[in-house]
mmCIF file of C-alpha atoms in Angstrom:
data_model
loop_
_atom_site.group_PDB
_atom_site.id
_atom_site.type_symbol
_atom_site.label_atom_id
_atom_site.label_comp_id
_atom_site.label_asym_id
_atom_site.label_seq_id
_atom_site.Cartn_x
_atom_site.Cartn_y
_atom_site.Cartn_z
ATOM 1 C CA MET A 1 25.650 11.658 -33.480
ATOM 2 C CA ILE A 2 28.477 9.237 -34.178
ATOM 3 C CA ASP A 3 27.781 5.567 -33.455
ATOM 4 C CA THR A 4 30.489 4.383 -31.033
ATOM 5 C CA THR A 5 31.369 1.476 -28.767
ATOM 6 C CA ASP A 6 33.669 1.802 -25.733
ATOM 7 C CA ILE A 7 36.114 -1.040 -25.061
ATOM 8 C CA LEU A 8 38.510 -0.496 -22.147
ATOM 9 C CA ASP A 9 40.200 2.884 -22.852
ATOM 10 C CA TYR A 10 39.415 2.637 -26.553
ATOM 11 C CA VAL A 11 36.475 3.858 -28.620
ATOM 12 C CA VAL A 12 35.369 2.340 -31.909
ATOM 13 C CA HIS A 13 33.740 4.840 -34.279
ATOM 14 C CA TRP A 14 31.586 2.687 -36.545
ATOM 15 C CA ARG A 15 31.809 3.478 -40.262
ATOM 16 C CA SER A 16 29.653 0.571 -41.447
ATOM 17 C CA LYS A 17 27.705 -2.245 -39.774
ATOM 18 C CA SER A 18 25.535 -5.059 -41.075
ATOM 19 C CA GLU A 19 24.613 -8.613 -40.049
ATOM 20 C CA SER A 20 27.592 -10.056 -41.916
ATOM 21 C CA GLU A 21 30.303 -7.369 -41.646
ATOM 22 C CA PHE A 22 31.474 -4.226 -39.882
ATOM 23 C CA ILE A 23 34.142 -1.541 -40.196
ATOM 24 C CA GLY A 24 35.235 0.821 -37.435
ATOM 25 C CA GLU A 25 38.049 3.221 -36.626
ATOM 26 C CA VAL A 26 39.726 2.575 -33.251
ATOM 27 C CA PHE A 27 40.807 5.467 -30.983
ATOM 28 C CA PHE A 28 42.616 5.521 -27.639
ATOM 29 C CA ALA A 29 40.529 7.819 -25.402
ATOM 30 C CA VAL A 30 41.694 9.899 -22.435
ATOM 31 C CA LYS A 31 39.378 12.036 -20.316
ATOM 32 C CA ASN A 32 40.426 15.667 -20.130
ATOM 33 C CA SER A 33 39.949 18.128 -17.269
ATOM 34 C CA SER A 34 36.760 19.627 -18.728
ATOM 35 C CA GLY A 35 34.965 16.264 -18.818
ATOM 36 C CA GLY A 36 35.447 15.565 -22.515
ATOM 37 C CA ARG A 37 37.726 12.999 -24.095
ATOM 38 C CA LEU A 38 40.787 13.311 -26.295
ATOM 39 C CA HIS A 39 41.013 10.625 -28.976
ATOM 40 C CA THR A 40 44.215 9.328 -30.575
ATOM 41 C CA PRO A 41 43.578 7.274 -33.730
ATOM 42 C CA VAL A 42 45.311 3.908 -33.378
ATOM 43 C CA GLY A 43 43.860 1.750 -36.150
ATOM 44 C CA TYR A 44 40.934 0.078 -37.862
ATOM 45 C CA LEU A 45 38.659 -2.832 -37.032
ATOM 46 C CA ILE A 46 37.153 -4.916 -39.824
ATOM 47 C CA GLY A 47 34.952 -7.959 -39.262
ATOM 48 C CA PHE A 48 33.302 -10.354 -41.703
ATOM 49 C CA ILE A 49 32.083 -13.931 -41.895
ATOM 50 C CA GLU A 50 34.697 -16.234 -43.385
ATOM 51 C CA PRO A 51 32.849 -18.809 -45.505
ATOM 52 C CA ALA A 52 33.006 -22.514 -44.669
ATOM 53 C CA SER A 53 35.559 -24.663 -46.455
ATOM 54 C CA GLU A 54 36.207 -28.382 -46.649
ATOM 55 C CA SER A 55 38.430 -28.199 -43.581
ATOM 56 C CA SER A 56 36.590 -25.652 -41.381
ATOM 57 C CA PRO A 57 33.107 -24.295 -40.676
ATOM 58 C CA SER A 58 32.288 -20.613 -41.237
ATOM 59 C CA TYR A 59 33.459 -18.203 -38.540
ATOM 60 C CA TRP A 60 33.844 -14.491 -37.876
ATOM 61 C CA LYS A 61 37.227 -13.095 -38.883
ATOM 62 C CA ILE A 62 38.212 -9.822 -37.266
ATOM 63 C CA LEU A 63 41.163 -7.815 -38.563
ATOM 64 C CA LEU A 64 42.566 -5.283 -36.109
ATOM 65 C CA THR A 65 45.005 -3.075 -38.018
ATOM 66 C CA ILE A 66 47.195 -0.962 -35.719
ATOM 67 C CA ARG A 67 49.305 1.975 -36.922
ATOM 68 C CA GLU A 68 53.026 1.247 -36.770
ATOM 69 C CA ALA A 69 53.701 4.613 -35.098
ATOM 70 C CA ILE A 70 51.554 3.797 -32.025
ATOM 71 C CA ARG A 71 53.287 3.092 -28.701
ATOM 72 C CA TYR A 72 51.419 1.994 -25.561
ATOM 73 C CA ASN A 73 52.944 2.356 -22.074
ATOM 74 C CA VAL A 74 51.558 -0.348 -19.757
ATOM 75 C CA GLN A 75 52.725 1.336 -16.517
ATOM 76 C CA SER A 76 51.116 4.711 -17.212
ATOM 77 C CA ASN A 77 48.263 3.464 -19.460
ATOM 78 C CA THR A 78 49.131 6.075 -22.091
ATOM 79 C CA THR A 79 49.388 5.985 -25.857
ATOM 80 C CA GLU A 80 51.638 8.136 -28.007
ATOM 81 C CA ILE A 81 52.459 8.493 -31.666
ATOM 82 C CA PHE A 82 56.153 7.951 -32.400
ATOM 83 C CA ILE A 83 57.034 9.732 -35.648
ATOM 84 C CA LYS A 84 60.066 11.713 -36.703
ATOM 85 C CA SER A 85 58.156 14.947 -37.369
ATOM 86 C CA VAL A 86 57.171 15.212 -33.675
ATOM 87 C CA TYR A 87 60.815 15.448 -32.564
ATOM 88 C CA ALA A 88 62.511 18.854 -32.879
ATOM 89 C CA ASN A 89 65.790 17.089 -32.049
ATOM 90 C CA LYS A 90 66.205 14.343 -34.675
ATOM 91 C CA LEU A 91 69.052 12.825 -32.634
ATOM 92 C CA ALA A 92 66.557 12.115 -29.811
ATOM 93 C CA TYR A 93 64.251 10.424 -32.330
ATOM 94 C CA TYR A 94 67.010 8.164 -33.656
ATOM 95 C CA GLY A 95 68.212 7.437 -30.104
ATOM 96 C CA ARG A 96 64.768 6.223 -29.125
ATOM 97 C CA LYS A 97 64.439 4.253 -32.354
ATOM 98 C CA LEU A 98 67.758 2.553 -31.557
ATOM 99 C CA LYS A 99 66.534 1.658 -28.028
ATOM 100 C CA GLU A 100 63.459 -0.006 -29.562
ATOM 101 C CA PHE A 101 65.509 -1.999 -32.059
ATOM 102 C CA LYS A 102 65.900 -5.155 -29.932
ATOM 103 C CA ARG A 103 62.808 -4.678 -27.767
ATOM 104 C CA ASP A 104 59.232 -5.827 -28.322
ATOM 105 C CA ILE A 105 57.047 -2.808 -28.901
ATOM 106 C CA ILE A 106 53.661 -2.720 -27.212
ATOM 107 C CA ARG A 107 51.267 -0.880 -29.514
ATOM 108 C CA ILE A 108 47.935 -1.342 -27.691
ATOM 109 C CA ASP A 109 46.716 -2.526 -24.315
ATOM 110 C CA PRO A 110 47.395 -6.306 -24.304
ATOM 111 C CA LYS A 111 43.912 -6.840 -22.796
ATOM 112 C CA LEU A 112 42.182 -5.186 -25.778
ATOM 113 C CA PRO A 113 41.726 -8.233 -28.081
ATOM 114 C CA LEU A 114 39.897 -10.315 -25.432
ATOM 115 C CA ALA A 115 37.855 -7.333 -24.260
ATOM 116 C CA MET A 116 37.023 -6.597 -27.900
ATOM 117 C CA GLN A 117 35.882 -10.189 -28.433
ATOM 118 C CA GLU A 118 33.595 -10.089 -25.377
ATOM 119 C CA THR A 119 32.153 -6.668 -26.218
ATOM 120 C CA LEU A 120 31.476 -7.454 -29.881
ATOM 121 C CA ILE A 121 29.721 -10.734 -29.011
ATOM 122 C CA GLN A 122 27.643 -9.150 -26.192
ATOM 123 C CA ALA A 123 26.626 -6.235 -28.457
ATOM 124 C CA GLY A 124 25.502 -8.684 -31.153
ATOM 125 C CA PHE A 125 27.986 -7.570 -33.813
ATOM 126 C CA CYS A 126 29.292 -11.117 -34.230
ATOM 127 C CA ASN A 127 29.210 -14.520 -32.559
ATOM 128 C CA SER A 128 31.514 -17.354 -31.687
ATOM 129 C CA PRO A 129 33.601 -18.860 -33.200
ATOM 130 C CA LEU A 130 35.749 -15.919 -34.175
ATOM 131 C CA ALA A 131 39.389 -15.190 -34.874
ATOM 132 C CA ILE A 132 41.120 -11.859 -34.260
ATOM 133 C CA GLN A 133 44.144 -11.124 -36.424
ATOM 134 C CA MET A 134 46.321 -8.155 -35.435
ATOM 135 C CA ILE A 135 48.165 -6.391 -38.235
ATOM 136 C CA VAL A 136 50.727 -3.603 -37.777
ATOM 137 C CA GLY A 137 50.969 -1.207 -40.698
ATOM 138 C CA LYS A 138 52.253 2.173 -41.867
ATOM 139 C CA ASP A 139 49.940 4.977 -42.885
ATOM 140 C CA LYS A 140 50.432 5.628 -46.556
ATOM 141 C CA TYR A 141 47.829 7.198 -48.811
ATOM 142 C CA VAL A 142 47.591 7.525 -52.568
ATOM 143 C CA TYR A 143 45.268 10.157 -54.020
ATOM 144 C CA SER A 144 45.017 10.076 -57.830
ATOM 145 C CA ASN A 145 48.691 10.089 -58.795
ATOM 146 C CA VAL A 146 50.026 11.763 -55.615
ATOM 147 C CA GLU A 147 51.470 9.636 -52.807
ATOM 148 C CA PHE A 148 51.607 10.786 -49.163
ATOM 149 C CA ASN A 149 53.642 9.122 -46.416
ATOM 150 C CA PHE A 150 52.661 10.431 -42.973
ATOM 151 C CA ASP A 151 56.054 10.360 -41.252
#
């Protein structure tokens, strides 16, 4: 059984947890007609205790890394992956990319960071004070001497 935590319409699949750190993979979850859920991977959640310094006490630092290809639609509460390989018509892909050029892109539900903070504190994963840093990144993997770019 996979250890998970539900936060809004997202599910965190825990990869590692301890008293001083945690790592989880974040999925957007949608219930399907048969009662199960379909999960779209959207990013990773990493938390650790930042040591005290001369200017600040120790605190929990949470890094929420979101895939660059993720798009969240606030009106329909849906998430999609926007990559070139999904589009049979490449002109449609570039047209949409052009529309997004001057617009702010919403990648996850804007309520997720605060809900995540409340859930993680209530579940005892971390405590206050904490800082959540959101990072947007591309998926790129290197295995031995072979490089894969998933777009």
